[in-house]
Amino acid sequence: MFDVIVVGGGPAGMGVALNLLRAGRDVLILECNAFGGQMATSPRLENIPGTISISGLEFSDKLFEQITELGAQFELETVTEIQKKDGSFVVKTDWNSYECHAVVLANGCSHRKMGLPKEDELVGHGISYCAVCDGAFYVGHEACIIGDANTALQYALMLGNYCPKVHIFALFNRLFADQILIDRVKNDAKYDVTYNVSLQEFIGEDELKGLRFKNTQTEEEFTIKTNNVFIAIGQIPHNEPFKDLIELDKGFVVTNELMETNVPGIFAVGDTRKKSVRQVITALGDASVAAVMIDRYLRNLE
């Protein structure tokens, strides 16, 4: 019987473990893939307070070393189900079954990808899914965005603060964002929207050099030269195993500001929960709040 089981080994999950271990709690982390999550694939993190620049993998390794030094236990297993049992929980995986007094969902989400060759290889070398994280690397360059909803336009407006021109490529003949965002883009010559286009190819080997598109109406193809593209076509939460247990909104876990779900004893942190900003530092902030509330929850049980 563990005090806490953390589902997910990204910055949010390891951050929760760090704070709970320092409070003397017994913690098991279950990670289905590799520790660090999306953060581990980032070539540079430059918005971590007190750190000028560090790779996502190095930051992940440091955090993992820190929690293992404090006694964190971990298993590389996929969680398939969580059940309530006499005031505690049973967490089932593809290999085992574990019991605990509290559960933290920190399983993150994944960016929806274009599904084209070279996409994975060029992430961090011109391809990005987060303008908040990586936009500053392209100060003074023209920027490209693929997407047509709120996130895409919010990225465009942010990039417009330091990029001389922002090109937005939309699959359909309209934008699906809030009207106030659409108006801001359409009323500023800095932003250029191309409709009815589908990306066909990422051009480049070690670095992104360009993009090849096809017009979905005329079938005409064209290529643009660019060293960057921000893909904003949605995110995919992975909370299907928990849909009958906790409240979800479009697949994301609903919490209050204390990281509590609608089920006492189950908390959620980081990208897996419904929130507006998804960054490493906001995940770590979620983790700090959750750890305090979980420790309080356990003390009340005791």
C-alpha angles and dihedrals in degrees: 000000000000126000091226137007116201116203106209135030102221124113092286094050095044090044091056091047092050094054095042093048090052087053089056098255126148108241134187119189119203114198123177099199125006134332115259098041116207089344091069091064095055113104093206137020110192102160099068107115112245094017119091095196136342134161117251090238093052092048090048092050092050092050092047091050090049095054095043090052087056092052106264114167119213142180131191098231137126117243110228103172144004120207132187115235125180096319094321135074139249114212113198124198136181088269111023149008124239135186128216144159096235137019130209119199107210098148095128125202136260130241115249105247133210090237095225131137117273092021096117093040093053098047105121090016098078102316117092136166096197124058090181089059102037108017095097090064089071102051108154094016127107109254132217127208130186113204143072108215137076098292093051093051093043088053090049093052092047093048089049088069091073108009118083093217133016120200117202120196117199127190095214136041095265144037120251099203130110111292094242090059092046091051093050092052096044094047096053120072089210089077121069120189122198114194133203097024132136123199111239105174146009107223119213141058113225094004133026110261103169151333131246118210136184124211106234092210103044100023087229114148128212138174131217128195115233140144094212145041129177113208113208107167099126144285130260119221117202102215100119093116090059101044094107094046108047138024116271132186113203087336096309122114115253114225138163123238089277090061091248120145124209088270114075110237096026117098132177131207139176128007096344092071129073106267142134103235124045113190137129092256093050089049090053089048090053088049094055093050093046094049092055092049093045092051089050090048091052092048089053090052091050 
